[in-house]
XYZ file of C-alpha atoms in Angstrom:
694
model
C 0.000 0.000 0.000
C 2.862 2.395 0.812
C 4.482 1.657 -2.529
C 1.203 2.317 -4.304
C 0.771 5.655 -2.506
C 4.371 6.656 -3.283
C 3.794 5.873 -6.959
C 0.696 8.068 -6.919
C 2.723 10.964 -5.490
C 5.381 10.532 -8.183
C 2.715 10.541 -10.879
C 1.233 13.710 -9.418
C 4.662 15.393 -9.370
C 5.296 14.328 -12.955
C 1.955 15.778 -13.961
C 2.800 19.078 -12.241
C 6.049 19.278 -14.191
C 4.273 18.557 -17.450
C 1.705 21.240 -16.731
C 4.393 23.726 -15.820
C 6.235 22.975 -19.046
C 3.038 23.669 -20.956
C 2.563 26.997 -19.214
C -0.355 25.680 -17.138
C -0.623 25.916 -13.378
C -1.087 22.712 -11.363
C -4.715 22.082 -10.626
C -5.674 24.547 -13.338
C -7.690 22.031 -15.251
C -8.795 19.402 -12.753
C -11.684 18.509 -15.027
C -9.201 17.773 -17.791
C -7.204 15.579 -15.398
C -10.331 13.523 -14.690
C -11.078 13.232 -18.387
C -7.729 11.639 -19.081
C -6.998 9.585 -15.974
C -10.346 8.161 -14.826
C -10.933 4.609 -15.978
C -14.061 3.724 -17.916
C -15.491 1.728 -15.032
C -14.849 4.571 -12.570
C -16.599 7.042 -14.857
C -19.612 4.772 -15.267
C -19.883 4.043 -11.536
C -19.665 7.748 -10.729
C -22.476 8.544 -13.166
C -24.627 5.731 -11.779
C -24.154 7.000 -8.226
C -25.060 10.539 -9.254
C -28.275 9.404 -10.941
C -29.196 7.100 -8.051
C -28.859 9.929 -5.498
C -31.501 11.970 -7.318
C -34.118 9.204 -7.545
C -36.957 9.132 -5.028
C -37.865 5.443 -4.788
C -40.825 6.268 -2.548
C -42.538 8.053 -5.456
C -44.653 6.198 -8.013
C -43.192 6.703 -11.522
C -46.675 6.184 -13.007
C -48.125 9.027 -10.937
C -45.414 11.695 -11.221
C -42.214 10.723 -13.001
C -40.574 14.056 -12.224
C -40.925 13.338 -8.502
C -39.560 9.836 -9.059
C -36.530 10.989 -11.093
C -35.769 14.220 -9.205
C -37.386 13.870 -5.780
C -34.036 13.610 -3.979
C -32.391 16.500 -5.828
C -30.486 18.247 -3.025
C -28.194 20.573 -4.957
C -28.948 24.291 -4.625
C -28.530 24.832 -8.362
C -29.952 23.307 -11.551
C -28.196 21.078 -14.117
C -28.078 23.993 -16.581
C -26.619 26.426 -14.037
C -24.096 23.801 -12.983
C -22.890 23.544 -16.587
C -22.705 27.325 -16.903
C -20.646 27.590 -13.707
C -18.256 24.939 -14.997
C -17.860 26.720 -18.326
C -17.199 30.057 -16.605
C -14.515 28.471 -14.416
C -12.878 26.920 -17.489
C -12.945 30.224 -19.404
C -11.380 32.053 -16.455
C -8.567 29.503 -16.309
C -7.958 29.880 -20.040
C -7.798 33.676 -19.805
C -5.424 33.536 -16.854
C -2.921 31.341 -18.703
C 0.219 32.943 -20.053
C 0.184 33.878 -23.712
C 0.899 30.839 -25.878
C 2.791 30.820 -29.141
C -0.321 29.544 -30.950
C -2.628 32.242 -29.558
C -4.113 34.465 -32.252
C -3.857 38.241 -32.053
C -7.471 38.412 -30.851
C -6.853 35.899 -28.054
C -3.779 37.839 -26.932
C -5.858 41.016 -26.811
C -8.550 39.250 -24.775
C -5.995 38.022 -22.218
C -4.421 41.472 -21.950
C -7.792 43.174 -21.523
C -8.827 40.618 -18.900
C -5.643 41.190 -16.895
C -6.100 44.967 -17.012
C -9.642 44.477 -15.737
C -8.474 42.348 -12.808
C -6.130 45.045 -11.486
C -8.428 48.002 -12.191
C -9.414 48.083 -8.495
C -6.273 50.088 -7.721
C -6.993 52.602 -10.486
C -9.754 54.723 -8.911
C -8.085 57.914 -10.095
C -8.046 56.595 -13.668
C -11.738 55.742 -13.379
C -12.609 59.259 -12.222
C -10.611 60.816 -15.063
C -12.253 58.478 -17.572
C -15.785 59.167 -16.316
C -15.178 62.919 -16.176
C -14.017 62.960 -19.809
C -16.793 60.583 -20.842
C -19.509 62.758 -19.301
C -18.062 65.939 -20.793
C -17.802 64.430 -24.289
C -21.351 63.031 -24.281
C -23.681 65.879 -23.427
C -22.959 66.246 -19.733
C -24.641 65.069 -16.538
C -26.808 67.845 -15.049
C -26.921 66.115 -11.654
C -23.160 66.507 -11.097
C -22.800 69.062 -8.298
C -21.587 72.387 -9.656
C -21.909 71.283 -13.293
C -23.860 74.419 -14.399
C -25.258 72.185 -17.100
C -28.087 74.501 -18.221
C -25.682 77.357 -18.982
C -23.581 75.245 -21.356
C -26.139 72.871 -22.892
C -29.019 75.025 -24.072
C -29.014 73.215 -27.430
C -28.952 69.707 -25.921
C -30.109 67.147 -28.483
C -30.953 63.808 -26.885
C -31.103 61.972 -30.261
C -27.590 63.142 -31.122
C -26.199 62.115 -27.727
C -27.924 58.718 -27.786
C -26.688 58.117 -31.351
C -23.082 58.829 -30.423
C -23.311 56.548 -27.394
C -24.568 53.801 -29.675
C -21.818 54.370 -32.235
C -18.888 54.409 -29.814
C -20.109 52.221 -26.953
C -22.947 50.097 -28.309
C -25.439 51.519 -25.796
C -29.140 51.230 -26.624
C -30.589 54.123 -24.639
C -34.115 55.347 -25.539
C -33.826 53.923 -29.062
C -33.165 50.266 -29.866
C -31.395 49.858 -33.209
C -30.984 46.326 -34.553
C -29.347 45.194 -37.785
C -30.924 41.985 -38.981
C -32.141 40.067 -42.032
C -34.403 42.043 -44.323
C -37.299 39.584 -44.336
C -38.636 41.131 -47.561
C -35.336 40.176 -49.219
C -33.263 37.844 -47.054
C -30.145 38.261 -49.180
C -29.426 41.554 -47.404
C -29.619 43.167 -43.982
C -31.818 46.018 -42.843
C -32.111 48.372 -39.873
C -34.911 47.729 -37.382
C -36.076 50.274 -34.813
C -36.910 48.077 -31.845
C -37.202 48.434 -28.087
C -34.072 49.562 -26.214
C -32.457 47.889 -23.242
C -33.760 48.978 -19.844
C -32.556 49.338 -16.288
C -35.698 47.537 -15.131
C -35.407 43.806 -15.973
C -37.245 43.088 -19.232
C -39.661 40.592 -17.657
C -40.726 43.253 -15.130
C -40.867 45.914 -17.812
C -42.995 44.217 -20.460
C -44.438 40.903 -19.326
C -45.315 41.575 -15.709
C -45.562 45.304 -15.094
C -43.518 46.507 -12.138
C -45.662 48.284 -9.552
C -44.399 51.019 -7.244
C -45.594 48.898 -4.322
C -43.483 45.913 -5.404
C -40.393 45.079 -3.371
C -38.336 45.088 -6.589
C -39.279 48.729 -7.188
C -37.888 49.776 -3.799
C -34.730 47.742 -4.384
C -34.112 49.482 -7.711
C -34.582 52.901 -6.143
C -32.134 52.062 -3.361
C -29.571 50.765 -5.871
C -29.746 53.878 -8.078
C -29.646 56.140 -5.003
C -26.466 54.494 -3.748
C -24.855 54.627 -7.200
C -25.548 58.353 -7.589
C -24.257 59.054 -4.085
C -21.050 57.129 -4.801
C -20.369 58.395 -8.321
C -21.351 62.045 -7.914
C -20.854 62.665 -4.177
C -24.488 63.753 -3.912
C -26.337 64.144 -0.628
C -28.850 61.557 0.548
C -31.945 63.589 -0.289
C -30.678 64.715 -3.689
C -29.639 61.223 -4.760
C -32.931 59.694 -3.550
C -34.944 62.336 -5.425
C -33.012 61.833 -8.663
C -33.182 58.025 -8.353
C -36.974 58.174 -7.991
C -37.138 60.434 -11.059
C -35.012 58.045 -13.161
C -37.081 54.991 -12.195
C -40.378 56.811 -12.874
C -39.042 57.910 -16.279
C -38.233 54.351 -17.282
C -41.402 52.896 -15.827
C -43.353 55.164 -18.175
C -41.312 53.860 -21.113
C -42.188 50.309 -20.068
C -45.868 51.062 -20.689
C -45.190 50.876 -24.421
C -43.008 47.758 -24.455
C -44.142 44.371 -25.772
C -41.086 42.268 -24.875
C -39.148 42.291 -28.170
C -35.828 41.915 -26.357
C -33.672 39.946 -26.571
C -33.936 40.340 -30.329
C -34.534 37.057 -32.159
C -33.649 37.589 -35.818
C -34.855 34.171 -36.977
C -38.162 34.415 -35.109
C -39.002 37.799 -36.609
C -38.503 36.411 -40.092
C -41.629 34.317 -39.586
C -43.778 35.887 -36.920
C -43.899 39.603 -37.700
C -45.034 41.998 -40.375
C -43.276 45.297 -39.680
C -43.822 48.565 -41.531
C -40.868 49.720 -43.632
C -40.388 53.434 -44.322
C -37.619 56.004 -44.606
C -36.304 57.627 -41.443
C -37.858 60.938 -42.470
C -41.270 59.322 -42.908
C -41.036 57.552 -39.560
C -39.892 60.774 -37.905
C -42.978 62.596 -39.130
C -45.239 59.703 -38.158
C -43.930 59.390 -34.585
C -42.684 62.906 -33.912
C -39.154 61.706 -33.107
C -35.835 62.644 -34.713
C -34.800 59.217 -35.998
C -32.683 60.793 -38.762
C -30.375 62.550 -36.301
C -30.019 59.401 -34.198
C -29.148 57.059 -37.092
C -26.897 59.630 -38.766
C -24.839 59.854 -35.563
C -24.695 56.071 -35.282
C -23.264 55.637 -38.793
C -21.711 59.110 -39.226
C -23.467 59.354 -42.552
C -26.986 59.804 -43.857
C -28.942 56.573 -44.276
C -31.383 56.733 -47.167
C -32.546 53.112 -47.277
C -35.895 52.387 -45.627
C -35.862 50.864 -42.142
C -38.357 48.683 -40.296
C -40.475 49.965 -37.424
C -40.568 47.016 -35.022
C -41.965 48.734 -31.915
C -44.671 51.277 -32.823
C -46.336 51.243 -29.396
C -42.991 51.884 -27.666
C -42.107 54.888 -29.836
C -45.533 56.432 -29.335
C -44.955 56.044 -25.604
C -41.424 57.477 -25.911
C -42.821 60.612 -27.538
C -45.380 61.028 -24.735
C -42.734 60.504 -22.047
C -40.235 62.932 -23.581
C -43.024 65.505 -24.003
C -43.481 65.677 -20.222
C -39.759 66.028 -19.400
C -37.300 68.886 -19.790
C -33.777 68.594 -21.195
C -32.227 68.284 -17.737
C -34.361 65.269 -16.830
C -33.699 63.553 -20.171
C -29.935 64.163 -19.914
C -29.870 62.823 -16.351
C -31.565 59.611 -17.456
C -29.294 59.105 -20.487
C -26.075 59.782 -18.610
C -27.055 57.670 -15.609
C -27.715 54.708 -17.924
C -24.408 55.282 -19.757
C -22.273 55.527 -16.616
C -24.019 52.494 -15.085
C -23.097 50.439 -18.165
C -19.394 51.281 -17.829
C -18.560 51.163 -14.126
C -18.047 48.212 -11.826
C -20.995 47.387 -9.538
C -21.008 48.899 -6.053
C -20.493 45.531 -4.375
C -17.331 44.835 -6.364
C -14.752 42.844 -4.385
C -11.499 41.074 -5.327
C -13.293 37.709 -5.083
C -16.010 38.788 -7.525
C -13.751 40.644 -9.928
C -12.680 37.645 -12.105
C -16.333 36.826 -12.842
C -17.066 40.471 -13.694
C -14.049 40.679 -15.986
C -15.020 37.425 -17.683
C -18.495 38.811 -18.330
C -16.941 41.914 -19.908
C -14.739 39.790 -22.179
C -17.733 37.586 -23.038
C -19.700 40.708 -23.969
C -16.996 42.336 -26.095
C -14.795 39.484 -27.341
C -16.902 36.310 -27.435
C -15.009 35.067 -30.468
C -11.699 35.136 -28.567
C -13.218 32.979 -25.826
C -14.559 30.661 -28.521
C -11.086 30.258 -30.010
C -9.609 29.451 -26.599
C -12.325 26.955 -25.748
C -12.178 25.197 -29.101
C -8.395 24.831 -28.937
C -8.668 23.159 -25.526
C -11.904 21.185 -25.657
C -12.830 20.372 -29.256
C -13.300 16.652 -29.820
C -10.842 14.651 -31.842
C -11.906 13.475 -35.287
C -13.200 10.054 -34.197
C -15.535 11.572 -31.589
C -16.751 14.183 -34.049
C -17.771 11.311 -36.286
C -19.763 9.812 -33.397
C -21.608 13.125 -33.030
C -22.407 13.243 -36.746
C -23.593 9.637 -36.564
C -26.016 10.573 -33.781
C -27.255 13.519 -35.846
C -27.782 11.302 -38.889
C -29.835 8.871 -36.798
C -31.980 11.770 -35.579
C -32.566 12.949 -39.141
C -33.484 9.459 -40.254
C -35.945 9.168 -37.383
C -37.517 12.542 -38.207
C -37.679 11.615 -41.886
C -39.916 8.712 -40.933
C -42.144 11.083 -38.919
C -42.552 13.691 -41.668
C -43.529 10.863 -44.000
C -46.667 10.114 -41.942
C -49.977 9.775 -43.761
C -51.539 12.857 -42.145
C -49.197 14.963 -44.314
C -50.252 15.330 -47.932
C -47.894 13.867 -50.514
C -46.624 17.272 -51.677
C -45.875 18.399 -48.123
C -44.123 15.113 -47.396
C -41.779 15.629 -50.338
C -41.078 19.239 -49.307
C -40.374 18.167 -45.716
C -38.047 15.356 -46.753
C -36.058 17.658 -49.024
C -35.886 20.377 -46.362
C -34.652 17.822 -43.823
C -32.021 16.422 -46.177
C -30.468 19.904 -46.505
C -30.202 20.571 -42.764
C -26.584 20.204 -41.654
C -24.984 20.244 -38.202
C -22.421 23.021 -37.859
C -19.755 23.550 -35.191
C -17.936 26.884 -34.595
C -14.976 27.546 -36.854
C -12.268 30.141 -36.272
C -10.158 29.772 -39.380
C -10.785 33.344 -40.569
C -8.998 35.691 -38.134
C -10.720 38.759 -36.691
C -8.349 41.717 -36.488
C -9.002 44.632 -34.118
C -6.734 47.677 -34.140
C -5.951 48.062 -30.452
C -3.093 49.467 -28.387
C -3.797 47.950 -24.986
C -2.042 48.933 -21.757
C -1.862 46.423 -18.885
C -2.301 49.133 -16.226
C -4.995 51.254 -17.869
C -8.274 49.337 -18.027
C -10.407 52.382 -18.838
C -8.245 53.313 -21.803
C -8.539 49.706 -22.999
C -12.301 49.627 -22.476
C -12.865 52.744 -24.565
C -10.738 51.406 -27.440
C -12.287 47.975 -27.387
C -15.889 49.163 -27.307
C -15.282 51.479 -30.260
C -13.586 48.750 -32.305
C -16.355 46.252 -31.585
C -18.967 48.781 -32.697
C -17.067 49.463 -35.920
C -17.288 45.749 -36.693
C -21.005 45.711 -35.909
C -21.743 48.710 -38.117
C -20.315 46.912 -41.131
C -23.168 44.407 -40.887
C -25.723 46.813 -42.346
C -24.008 46.568 -45.731
C -23.667 42.756 -45.785
C -25.241 40.978 -48.724
C -25.449 37.465 -50.197
C -27.206 35.923 -47.187
C -25.676 37.790 -44.227
C -24.258 35.903 -41.273
C -26.311 35.518 -38.067
C -25.977 38.361 -35.559
C -25.512 35.940 -32.656
C -23.234 33.088 -33.809
C -22.958 30.144 -31.431
C -19.492 30.173 -29.869
C -17.543 27.052 -28.921
C -18.129 27.523 -25.163
C -21.930 27.804 -25.442
C -24.585 25.186 -24.723
C -27.065 26.625 -27.224
C -28.263 24.627 -30.217
C -29.822 27.024 -32.735
C -31.813 26.374 -35.875
C -30.767 28.717 -38.712
C -33.490 28.503 -41.361
C -31.707 30.701 -43.913
C -28.384 28.878 -43.632
C -30.186 25.496 -43.475
C -28.249 24.260 -40.467
C -28.155 23.684 -36.739
C -25.374 25.455 -34.851
C -23.994 24.047 -31.615
C -20.904 24.606 -29.480
C -18.499 22.168 -27.889
C -19.664 22.755 -24.316
C -22.499 20.222 -24.582
C -19.933 17.517 -25.262
C -17.841 17.889 -22.101
C -17.710 15.776 -18.927
C -19.155 15.284 -16.439
C -22.512 16.013 -18.108
C -21.546 14.173 -21.299
C -19.150 11.300 -21.674
C -19.196 8.676 -24.417
C -18.436 6.050 -21.767
C -21.911 6.504 -20.243
C -23.390 4.629 -23.205
C -25.730 5.515 -26.041
C -28.938 5.335 -23.995
C -27.768 8.228 -21.861
C -26.338 10.029 -24.908
C -29.563 9.894 -26.898
C -31.680 10.759 -23.833
C -29.736 13.971 -23.180
C -27.741 15.233 -26.163
C -30.055 13.475 -28.635
C -33.156 15.185 -27.248
C -31.276 18.492 -27.114
C -30.399 18.256 -30.816
C -33.850 16.985 -31.765
C -35.630 20.057 -30.325
C -34.286 22.613 -32.855
C -34.395 19.966 -35.590
C -38.106 19.408 -34.978
C -38.743 23.156 -34.783
C -37.932 23.388 -38.501
C -41.229 21.584 -39.069
C -43.491 23.334 -36.569
C -46.397 25.581 -37.464
C -44.287 28.737 -37.387
C -41.500 27.539 -39.682
C -43.837 25.935 -42.193
C -46.092 28.957 -42.446
C -43.878 30.870 -44.882
C -41.295 30.093 -47.531
C -38.272 32.386 -47.356
C -35.658 30.979 -49.714
C -38.043 28.947 -51.816
C -41.430 27.251 -51.675
C -41.071 25.250 -48.470
C -44.442 25.792 -46.791
C -47.122 23.152 -46.417
C -50.514 22.816 -48.091
C -53.750 23.933 -46.418
C -55.032 20.456 -45.644
C -51.785 19.472 -43.886
C -51.820 22.768 -41.992
C -55.391 22.106 -40.857
C -54.464 18.614 -39.646
C -51.438 19.975 -37.768
C -53.670 22.528 -36.061
C -56.127 19.833 -35.015
C -53.349 17.706 -33.552
C -51.904 20.681 -31.697
C -55.280 21.264 -29.996
C -54.770 17.955 -28.199
C -51.610 19.381 -26.588
C -53.423 22.608 -25.706
C -56.042 20.623 -23.786
C -53.308 18.731 -21.917
C -51.682 21.990 -20.820
C -55.022 23.457 -19.765
C -55.936 20.373 -17.734
C -52.498 20.288 -16.095
C -52.389 23.931 -14.971
C -54.043 26.455 -17.260
C -54.292 27.258 -20.953
C -51.089 28.825 -22.227
C -49.978 29.142 -25.838
C -46.248 29.237 -25.113
C -46.467 26.134 -22.917
C -48.441 24.341 -25.645
C -45.815 25.072 -28.293
C -43.076 23.921 -25.941
C -44.921 20.708 -25.115
C -45.395 19.969 -28.822
C -41.692 20.488 -29.456
C -40.507 18.529 -26.400
C -42.835 15.593 -27.114
C -41.674 15.373 -30.705
C -38.008 15.685 -29.713
C -38.370 12.880 -27.176
C -40.031 10.601 -29.741
C -37.459 11.388 -32.433
C -34.499 10.798 -30.092
C -35.953 7.549 -28.703
C -36.649 6.134 -32.158
C -33.167 7.189 -33.265
C -31.750 5.253 -30.317
C -33.768 2.184 -31.283
C -32.402 2.504 -34.822
C -28.868 2.584 -33.442
C -29.616 -0.513 -31.360
C -30.954 -2.376 -34.378
C -27.672 -1.787 -36.184
C -25.720 -3.408 -33.322
C -27.766 -6.604 -33.056
C -26.619 -8.259 -36.330
C -23.036 -8.070 -35.111
C -23.952 -9.692 -31.801
C -21.832 -6.990 -30.184
C -22.390 -8.120 -26.592
C -19.599 -5.979 -25.097
C -20.938 -2.772 -26.610
C -24.563 -3.533 -25.724
C -23.615 -4.397 -22.134
C -22.382 -0.812 -21.757
C -25.897 0.511 -22.414
C -26.776 0.163 -18.732
C -24.891 1.603 -15.761
C -23.430 -0.487 -12.910
C -25.582 -0.661 -9.803
C -28.633 0.915 -11.473
C -31.397 -1.626 -11.845
C -32.785 -0.171 -15.072
C -32.866 -1.423 -18.632
C -31.164 0.599 -21.322
C -34.458 2.070 -22.571
C -35.551 2.963 -19.025
C -32.177 4.678 -18.609
C -32.954 6.761 -21.707
C -36.124 8.171 -20.089
C -34.481 8.643 -16.703
C -31.581 10.584 -18.268
C -34.034 12.802 -20.109
C -35.974 13.586 -16.928
C -32.993 14.342 -14.715
C -31.863 17.167 -17.007
C -34.820 19.145 -15.632
C -34.267 18.585 -11.899
C -34.533 21.716 -9.768
C -34.432 22.598 -6.062
C -37.947 22.665 -4.669
C -37.892 26.408 -4.041
C -37.127 26.982 -7.744
C -39.687 24.517 -9.007
C -42.568 26.937 -8.629
C -40.943 29.188 -11.250
C -41.434 28.566 -14.947
C -38.562 26.754 -16.771
C -39.381 28.092 -20.211
C -38.337 31.579 -21.362
C -41.046 34.235 -21.728
C -43.649 32.069 -19.989
C -45.586 34.280 -17.582
C -48.901 32.611 -16.747
C -50.764 33.851 -13.700
C -50.711 30.332 -12.240
C -47.344 28.590 -11.975
C -47.932 25.987 -9.289
C -50.820 23.906 -7.987
C -50.099 22.720 -4.447
C -53.114 20.421 -4.424
C -51.996 18.497 -7.501
C -48.253 19.208 -7.145
C -48.363 20.421 -10.749
C -45.831 22.975 -11.986
C -44.366 24.084 -15.288
C -41.124 22.336 -14.326
C -42.942 19.027 -13.880
C -44.840 19.516 -17.120
C -41.501 19.788 -18.951
C -40.822 16.175 -17.858
C -44.233 14.582 -17.337
C -45.850 16.219 -20.364
C -43.711 14.580 -23.081
C -43.503 11.263 -21.199
C -47.302 11.026 -20.787
C -47.520 11.029 -24.596
C -44.991 8.200 -24.972
C -46.407 4.679 -25.191
C -42.847 3.319 -24.949
C -42.330 5.059 -21.609
C -45.569 3.630 -20.194
C -44.587 0.159 -21.359
C -41.078 0.447 -19.881
C -42.282 1.526 -16.423
C -45.400 -0.705 -16.461
C -47.843 2.169 -16.029
C -51.449 0.932 -16.156
C -53.753 2.458 -18.800
C -55.561 5.490 -17.429
C -52.869 6.310 -14.853
C -51.470 9.836 -14.652
C -48.408 8.955 -16.748
C -50.315 6.741 -19.201
C -53.534 8.534 -20.206
C -55.865 6.887 -22.704
C -55.629 9.878 -25.069
C -52.100 10.590 -26.208
C -51.077 13.566 -28.339
C -48.688 13.020 -31.241
C -47.523 15.151 -34.146
C -44.035 13.769 -34.853
């Protein structure tokens, strides 16, 4: 035993030397160490133990499978947040590494900027100089004691100031300018006038109106009061009065907002019908100086028509501005601008790395993508396994879109559309060059340069033609999987393919139940009601009879949602998508299994279960799917799906919640699930009437 322990120490020392030689600190990538040095059996046992800990064996899987799969979830976070925390830790380690010979110019700039951000705490004098110059160059801040703003800014033009802030710093204050596909002619981009960003969180601004009696309202007022007192050395009463004025100003703006942010370029291609006019015409229609704003953004006159995406907001903006004087408008604009640049009041050395990472992620996401890909991209053989999984999913969906309820013409269109959909991973072969002169000990100088350079790159997008690139490309470190209808592809990053959440040694049942379902969701969305309602590149929409049948089938899902909690259109669409994705992934897994049987590959098939878990391979598929949705009980009463704000989110009597519907809903529609867990007909998880589209 002593000899064995001594050998372990020697191996650890050897590893430290190897890491040091590679410019990597010991312990810097403990996850990577586990990836390389854990045996297959250890990995599989660890996964089995993790899954077993979450299962509540006292619950009946045929009554509430979520409770059965997740009833013993004791972690304070969710699986998704756990992945995000891991990714952030990995990105911080990568940024903190010394510059490598293979690092691109952009990666070197990201590391230098990150380091300057980390030590900016000791540069308070530099911050004050930067903010003083910034305020002076951008219209002034009337609230600054002794500023004598009115004497020097009689001709204050809010549209000009807001336009310059957008051009140099990317700030959407009062006006939200987006550059996105021109859905009238998708081979070019167009300008959209949308809703701007807000201090008040978007869900409280547009979906659930913030009330002055709400606790969140008081918290916002206290935050702004403290910021003004700290930045401007204002007295308590003055800062409280100005904070209340700023919050009231924005709350009025919220009255016109419909929740268009974050901007979804692909969604708007299908779901909207915006008016397109020249800036002069829109200015006359809404009584706002759009021409001055856009001219200052681009430093030239824009003659091409633009889309009005938020008419109700801009009517409200005109009303709000009409009841304010120049001083009040300037105070709001400059408060928002300064708040976007400074560190938060609670900034501490322990929190600084996370704040600096967020700033790099905001300004240089591509650099982080390059770093992550270089470290974590799969080797060629494992990439082929991923493509094999994707091909099985497509083959499974091809069978579904060939069902008899689709008319022959729509079946042919769907099959062709599916055949063209490719899986795309981030590529960084074309270098991005930014003209920067960064200084390690001057973060504010670096921030100004970097923000201006990033905006110059963004402004070039308006002139892109020949099917412009997406505005929000999926980077290597992201967990998103996005359907790009115009590019005919799914985009995904490498983060979904990293341990401990994903490991090829877990077996295909677990792989198809997690990653397979995750890929199937956007794949299926290409054939939902929204994406078949219009043909953008060519005639790829369905016939009326098929559309009518789809609508009838979707009503079945709507009734399920209504009976579970309450009628909700967003929840219905999500349930349709999740049910189809589960079916597609499960059938794809069965197809993979059928290909193994002729070879009598006993060793491979024996790896489809996990040691110590008394579940078949197909039961493991459903269990893996369910445990992706586990949440702490205090979080469960909140909705898991974005932009879902029903008045009722939890039924204590029935223990129904939107979280449980995300698991139980798709499984209740699966005959294979009911058969696997021996659920009697008519039980909660095996209703007589099942809803199926794909």
